[in-house]
Coordinates of C-alpha atoms in Angstrom, one line a residue:
D1 CA 40.2 141.4 85.9
S2 CA 43.0 142.8 88.2
V3 CA 43.8 145.2 85.3
Y4 CA 40.3 146.6 84.5
G5 CA 40.4 146.8 88.3
I6 CA 43.1 149.2 88.1
M7 CA 42.2 150.8 85.0
Y8 CA 38.7 151.8 86.1
D9 CA 38.7 151.1 90.0
V10 CA 41.7 152.8 91.4
H11 CA 42.3 156.6 91.1
Y12 CA 44.7 157.3 88.4
G13 CA 44.8 153.6 87.8
W14 CA 44.7 154.4 83.9
L15 CA 47.6 156.7 84.0
M16 CA 49.6 154.2 86.2
Q17 CA 48.8 151.1 83.5
Y18 CA 49.6 153.6 80.7
M19 CA 52.7 154.7 81.9
H20 CA 53.8 151.1 82.5
V21 CA 53.1 150.1 79.3
D22 CA 54.2 152.9 77.2
G23 CA 57.3 153.3 79.5
V24 CA 58.6 149.8 78.5
S25 CA 58.3 150.4 74.5
L26 CA 60.1 154.0 74.8
I27 CA 62.5 152.4 77.1
F28 CA 63.3 150.0 74.4
V29 CA 63.6 152.8 71.6
L30 CA 66.1 154.3 73.9
L31 CA 68.1 151.1 74.4
Y32 CA 68.3 150.6 70.5
I33 CA 69.0 154.2 69.6
H34 CA 72.1 154.0 72.3
M35 CA 73.4 150.5 70.8
A36 CA 73.0 151.8 67.4
R37 CA 75.3 154.8 68.2
G38 CA 77.6 152.8 70.1
M39 CA 78.1 150.6 66.8
L40 CA 78.7 153.6 64.7
Y41 CA 81.4 155.1 66.8
G42 CA 82.9 152.1 67.7
S43 CA 82.2 152.2 71.5
Y44 CA 82.6 148.3 71.7
R45 CA 86.2 148.6 70.8
A46 CA 89.1 148.1 73.1
P47 CA 89.5 149.1 75.8
R48 CA 85.4 149.1 76.3
E49 CA 84.7 145.6 75.4
L50 CA 83.7 144.8 78.8
V51 CA 81.5 148.1 78.5
W52 CA 79.8 146.6 75.5
V53 CA 79.3 143.0 76.8
I54 CA 77.4 144.4 79.9
G55 CA 75.4 146.8 78.0
Y56 CA 74.2 144.2 75.7
T57 CA 73.5 141.8 78.8
I58 CA 71.3 145.0 80.1
Y59 CA 69.4 144.6 76.8
L60 CA 68.8 140.9 77.2
A61 CA 68.0 141.2 80.7
F62 CA 65.4 144.2 79.9
M63 CA 63.9 141.5 77.0
A64 CA 63.5 139.0 79.7
E65 CA 61.8 141.5 82.4
A66 CA 59.5 143.0 79.4
F67 CA 58.4 139.2 78.4
F68 CA 57.5 138.3 82.0
G69 CA 55.6 141.5 82.4
Y70 CA 53.9 140.8 79.4
I71 CA 52.6 137.4 80.3
L72 CA 51.1 138.5 83.6
P73 CA 48.0 140.5 82.5
Y74 CA 47.1 136.8 81.4
S75 CA 45.2 138.1 78.3
N76 CA 44.5 135.6 75.5
L77 CA 47.5 137.0 73.6
S78 CA 50.0 136.7 76.6
Y79 CA 48.6 133.2 77.3
W80 CA 49.2 131.5 73.8
A81 CA 52.7 133.7 73.7
G82 CA 53.8 132.2 76.8
T83 CA 52.7 129.3 75.8
V84 CA 54.9 129.3 72.6
I85 CA 58.4 130.7 74.0
T86 CA 58.0 128.6 76.8
S87 CA 57.5 125.4 74.4
L88 CA 61.0 126.4 72.8
F89 CA 62.6 125.0 75.8
K90 CA 61.5 121.8 74.7
S91 CA 64.0 121.7 72.1
I92 CA 67.0 121.6 74.8
P93 CA 68.4 117.8 74.3
F94 CA 67.5 115.4 77.1
I95 CA 66.5 117.9 79.9
G96 CA 64.0 119.8 77.7
E97 CA 60.6 118.6 78.7
W98 CA 62.0 118.9 82.6
V99 CA 63.1 122.4 81.9
T100 CA 59.8 123.6 80.1
T101 CA 57.8 121.8 83.2
L102 CA 60.1 123.7 85.7
V103 CA 59.4 127.3 83.9
R104 CA 55.8 126.9 83.8
G105 CA 54.9 125.2 87.2
G106 CA 53.3 122.5 85.4
S107 CA 52.7 120.9 81.8
G108 CA 51.2 124.0 80.8
M109 CA 50.5 127.6 81.6
S110 CA 48.8 128.3 84.5
G111 CA 48.8 130.3 87.9
D112 CA 51.9 128.5 89.1
T113 CA 53.4 130.4 85.9
L114 CA 52.1 133.6 86.8
D115 CA 53.5 133.2 90.5
R116 CA 57.0 132.5 88.7
F117 CA 57.0 135.2 86.5
M118 CA 55.5 137.7 89.0
A119 CA 58.8 136.8 91.2
L120 CA 61.1 137.0 88.4
H121 CA 59.6 140.3 86.8
V122 CA 59.2 142.5 90.3
T123 CA 62.4 141.1 92.1
V124 CA 65.0 138.8 90.2
V125 CA 65.1 140.4 86.9
F126 CA 64.9 143.6 88.3
L127 CA 68.0 143.6 90.7
V128 CA 70.1 141.9 88.2
I129 CA 69.3 145.0 85.8
V130 CA 70.0 147.4 88.6
G131 CA 73.5 145.4 89.6
L132 CA 74.3 145.2 85.7
I133 CA 73.4 149.3 85.4
V134 CA 76.0 150.0 88.5
F135 CA 78.8 147.9 87.1
H136 CA 78.2 149.2 83.5
I137 CA 78.9 153.1 84.8
L138 CA 81.6 152.1 87.1
Y139 CA 83.4 150.2 84.4
L140 CA 82.6 153.3 81.6
H141 CA 84.3 155.3 84.4
K142 CA 86.9 153.5 84.5
V143 CA 88.2 153.5 80.9
G144 CA 86.3 156.4 79.9
S145 CA 83.8 157.3 77.3
N146 CA 84.0 156.9 73.6
N147 CA 83.9 160.2 71.2
P148 CA 82.5 160.3 67.5
D149 CA 85.8 160.5 66.5
G150 CA 86.5 157.2 68.1
L151 CA 89.9 158.7 69.5
E152 CA 91.4 157.8 73.0
I153 CA 91.9 160.7 74.9
K154 CA 93.6 159.6 77.6
A155 CA 96.9 158.9 75.1
N156 CA 97.4 162.5 75.1
K157 CA 97.9 164.2 78.5
G158 CA 98.8 167.4 79.9
P159 CA 101.8 168.3 82.7
D160 CA 99.0 167.9 85.2
G161 CA 98.4 164.3 84.1
H162 CA 94.7 165.0 82.8
P163 CA 94.1 164.5 79.6
V164 CA 94.2 167.5 77.5
D165 CA 90.8 167.1 75.4
A166 CA 89.0 165.8 78.4
I167 CA 85.8 168.0 79.4
P168 CA 83.9 168.0 82.9
F169 CA 80.6 166.0 82.6
H170 CA 78.8 169.0 84.3
P171 CA 77.6 171.4 83.3
Y172 CA 78.7 170.2 79.5
Y173 CA 76.9 166.7 79.4
S174 CA 74.4 167.1 82.3
V175 CA 72.7 170.1 80.5
K176 CA 72.4 168.1 77.3
D177 CA 71.4 165.1 79.2
L178 CA 68.5 166.9 81.0
F179 CA 67.6 168.8 77.7
G180 CA 67.3 165.0 76.0
F181 CA 65.2 163.6 79.2
G182 CA 62.8 166.6 78.8
V183 CA 62.3 165.8 75.4
W184 CA 61.6 162.0 76.3
L185 CA 59.0 163.2 78.9
F186 CA 57.3 165.3 76.5
I187 CA 56.9 162.6 74.1
F188 CA 56.1 160.2 76.8
A189 CA 53.3 162.4 78.2
A190 CA 51.9 163.2 74.7
I191 CA 51.8 159.4 74.2
I192 CA 50.3 158.6 77.5
F193 CA 47.4 161.4 77.3
Y194 CA 46.7 161.2 73.6
A195 CA 47.8 158.2 71.7
P196 CA 48.5 155.4 74.8
T197 CA 48.2 152.6 72.3
V198 CA 50.3 153.9 69.5
H199 CA 48.0 152.8 66.6
H200 CA 47.9 149.6 68.7
I201 CA 51.7 148.9 68.4
F202 CA 52.4 149.6 72.2
L203 CA 49.3 148.0 73.2
E204 CA 47.6 145.3 71.0
R205 CA 43.9 145.0 71.1
T206 CA 43.6 141.4 71.7
M207 CA 45.6 142.3 75.4
S208 CA 41.9 143.0 76.6
T209 CA 40.5 139.2 75.8
P210 CA 41.0 137.2 78.8
A211 CA 43.2 133.8 78.6
N212 CA 41.2 130.9 77.5
P213 CA 43.1 127.5 77.2
L214 CA 40.7 126.3 74.7
K215 CA 40.6 128.8 72.2
S216 CA 43.7 129.5 70.6
L217 CA 44.8 132.5 68.4
P218 CA 45.4 132.1 64.9
D219 CA 48.4 134.4 65.0
V220 CA 50.4 134.8 68.0
T221 CA 52.8 137.9 67.7
P222 CA 55.6 139.0 70.3
P223 CA 55.6 142.7 71.5
W224 CA 57.3 145.1 68.7
Y225 CA 60.4 145.2 70.6
L226 CA 60.9 141.1 70.6
S227 CA 59.7 140.8 67.3
P228 CA 63.0 141.0 64.9
F229 CA 64.2 137.9 66.7
Y230 CA 60.8 136.2 66.3
A231 CA 60.9 136.8 62.7
M232 CA 64.3 135.0 62.6
L233 CA 62.8 132.3 64.8
R234 CA 59.9 131.6 62.1
A235 CA 62.3 132.0 58.8
I236 CA 63.4 128.3 59.0
P237 CA 60.3 126.1 58.9
N238 CA 62.4 123.5 61.1
K239 CA 61.4 124.2 64.7
N240 CA 65.1 123.3 66.0
G241 CA 66.5 125.3 62.7
G242 CA 64.3 128.3 63.5
I243 CA 65.9 128.1 67.3
I244 CA 69.1 127.6 66.5
L245 CA 69.1 130.8 63.9
M246 CA 67.5 132.8 66.9
V247 CA 70.2 131.7 69.5
V248 CA 73.0 132.5 66.8
A249 CA 71.2 136.0 66.3
V250 CA 71.2 136.6 69.8
V251 CA 74.7 135.5 70.6
F252 CA 76.8 137.5 67.7
P253 CA 76.2 140.9 69.1
F254 CA 78.3 139.8 72.1
I255 CA 81.4 138.7 70.2
L256 CA 81.3 141.7 68.4
P257 CA 84.3 143.7 69.7
W258 CA 86.2 140.8 68.4
L259 CA 85.0 140.6 64.9
D260 CA 86.0 144.3 63.9
R261 CA 89.7 144.2 63.2
N262 CA 90.3 147.8 61.7
P263 CA 92.8 149.9 63.7
V264 CA 90.4 152.8 62.9
I265 CA 87.4 152.7 65.7
S266 CA 84.8 154.9 64.6
T267 CA 82.8 154.3 61.3
R268 CA 83.3 158.2 60.5
Y269 CA 86.3 157.3 58.4
R270 CA 85.4 153.9 57.2
P271 CA 82.8 154.1 54.5
I272 CA 82.5 150.3 54.0
T273 CA 81.8 149.5 57.4
R274 CA 79.3 152.7 57.8
I275 CA 77.1 151.5 54.6
M276 CA 77.0 147.9 56.0
L277 CA 75.9 149.3 59.4
I278 CA 73.1 151.3 57.7
I279 CA 72.2 148.2 55.8
F280 CA 72.0 146.3 59.3
F281 CA 69.9 148.8 61.0
A282 CA 67.2 149.0 57.9
N283 CA 67.2 145.2 57.7
F284 CA 66.6 145.1 61.6
L285 CA 63.6 147.4 61.3
M286 CA 62.4 145.2 58.4
L287 CA 62.7 142.0 60.7
A288 CA 60.8 144.2 63.6
Y289 CA 57.8 145.0 61.0
L290 CA 58.1 141.4 59.6
G291 CA 57.8 139.8 63.0
E292 CA 54.4 141.5 63.7
Q293 CA 52.7 140.0 60.4
P294 CA 50.8 137.2 60.2
P295 CA 52.4 134.0 59.0
L296 CA 51.8 134.0 55.3
P297 CA 54.0 132.9 52.4
K298 CA 55.0 136.3 51.1
Y299 CA 56.5 137.2 54.3
F300 CA 58.5 133.8 54.5
I301 CA 60.7 135.4 51.9
L302 CA 61.6 138.5 53.3
E303 CA 62.3 136.9 57.0
R304 CA 64.6 134.6 55.4
V305 CA 66.2 137.3 53.3
G306 CA 66.6 139.5 56.8
A307 CA 68.0 136.5 58.4
V308 CA 70.5 136.0 55.9
I309 CA 71.6 139.9 56.1
Y310 CA 71.8 139.9 59.8
V311 CA 74.1 136.8 59.9
A312 CA 76.0 138.1 57.1
F313 CA 76.9 141.3 58.7
F314 CA 78.7 139.5 61.5
I315 CA 80.2 137.0 59.4
L316 CA 81.6 139.5 56.7
L317 CA 82.8 141.9 59.4
P318 CA 86.1 140.4 60.1
F319 CA 87.1 140.7 56.6
V320 CA 85.8 143.8 55.6
S321 CA 87.3 145.7 58.5
K322 CA 90.6 144.1 57.9
F323 CA 90.8 144.7 54.4
E324 CA 88.7 148.1 53.6
P325 CA 90.4 151.3 52.9
T326 CA 89.8 154.0 56.0
R327 CA 90.6 157.8 56.3
T328 CA 92.9 159.3 58.6
P329 CA 91.1 160.2 61.9
P330 CA 92.3 163.4 63.1
A331 CA 94.9 163.6 65.8
R332 CA 92.9 165.1 68.8
V333 CA 89.0 165.2 69.4
R334 CA 87.5 168.0 67.3
F335 CA 85.1 170.1 69.8
R336 CA 82.4 172.5 68.9
A337 CA 82.0 175.9 70.4
H338 CA 79.8 175.4 73.8

């Protein structure tokens, strides 16, 4: 009722609602692009390991923030999605039931659950994200940004002690960022005014149905930005096995900086790793698609294949990166004329 009140009774409430819903999806689009670029350029390598770890933690915090916000409308889909996700805590040995009751505020989803999730969504997780972003930027400023060639510009300094290949952030990059922000804002506005649901990818049809504990849904799927991990969760029929696989899939990127052992950082000069990354990205998109599909046998096989490819990338990377042939990177960063 509160969502309908905002949409139809508050002046420009519909605009605020669509900005909130569509903004989440577009933020995750930027996060995925940002992380993919970092993996291609080797931005997770030393001395930027902590930058990568903090950045990935920000991504997980955004996932938690989005999940809590997804439950708050208390539609039938969000109710059962919350029931499914919170029930995963029951798999924790010895204290699973206690943790589940603590998270829900009772034996099942209720108003107490919404109070908890509202506090987490509006205050706790939000402040955590802000703090992590500040720490992320400060540490990046300390170690310096990476570049497409993966070269350490601080290794080549001039008589004044400054890197000879470094250029000021303003105006060279601030102008580019303003242009990129303008393009993002144009796409954001076009989606809000002309296609706010994006063919029901950003906003599902069933989100308008009130929560009904007596009417379960035949198919409960998470938002698209969480669906790759959901696909891996249900790739294994055994509940505990699926949870273990999903946890492993979430943890692997944390240790990525220590899995890559090649002295060459950027994949521009590492053709095998570059091919592996392209396959990894394509596989991740496939898992995102499969996670949005109903639980049919024809999709289970693909989900298992996708899960194997995802895990195999991280397992094979230490061996491939150690022995793969590489091209010699340039001695200095190559600039295009500004």
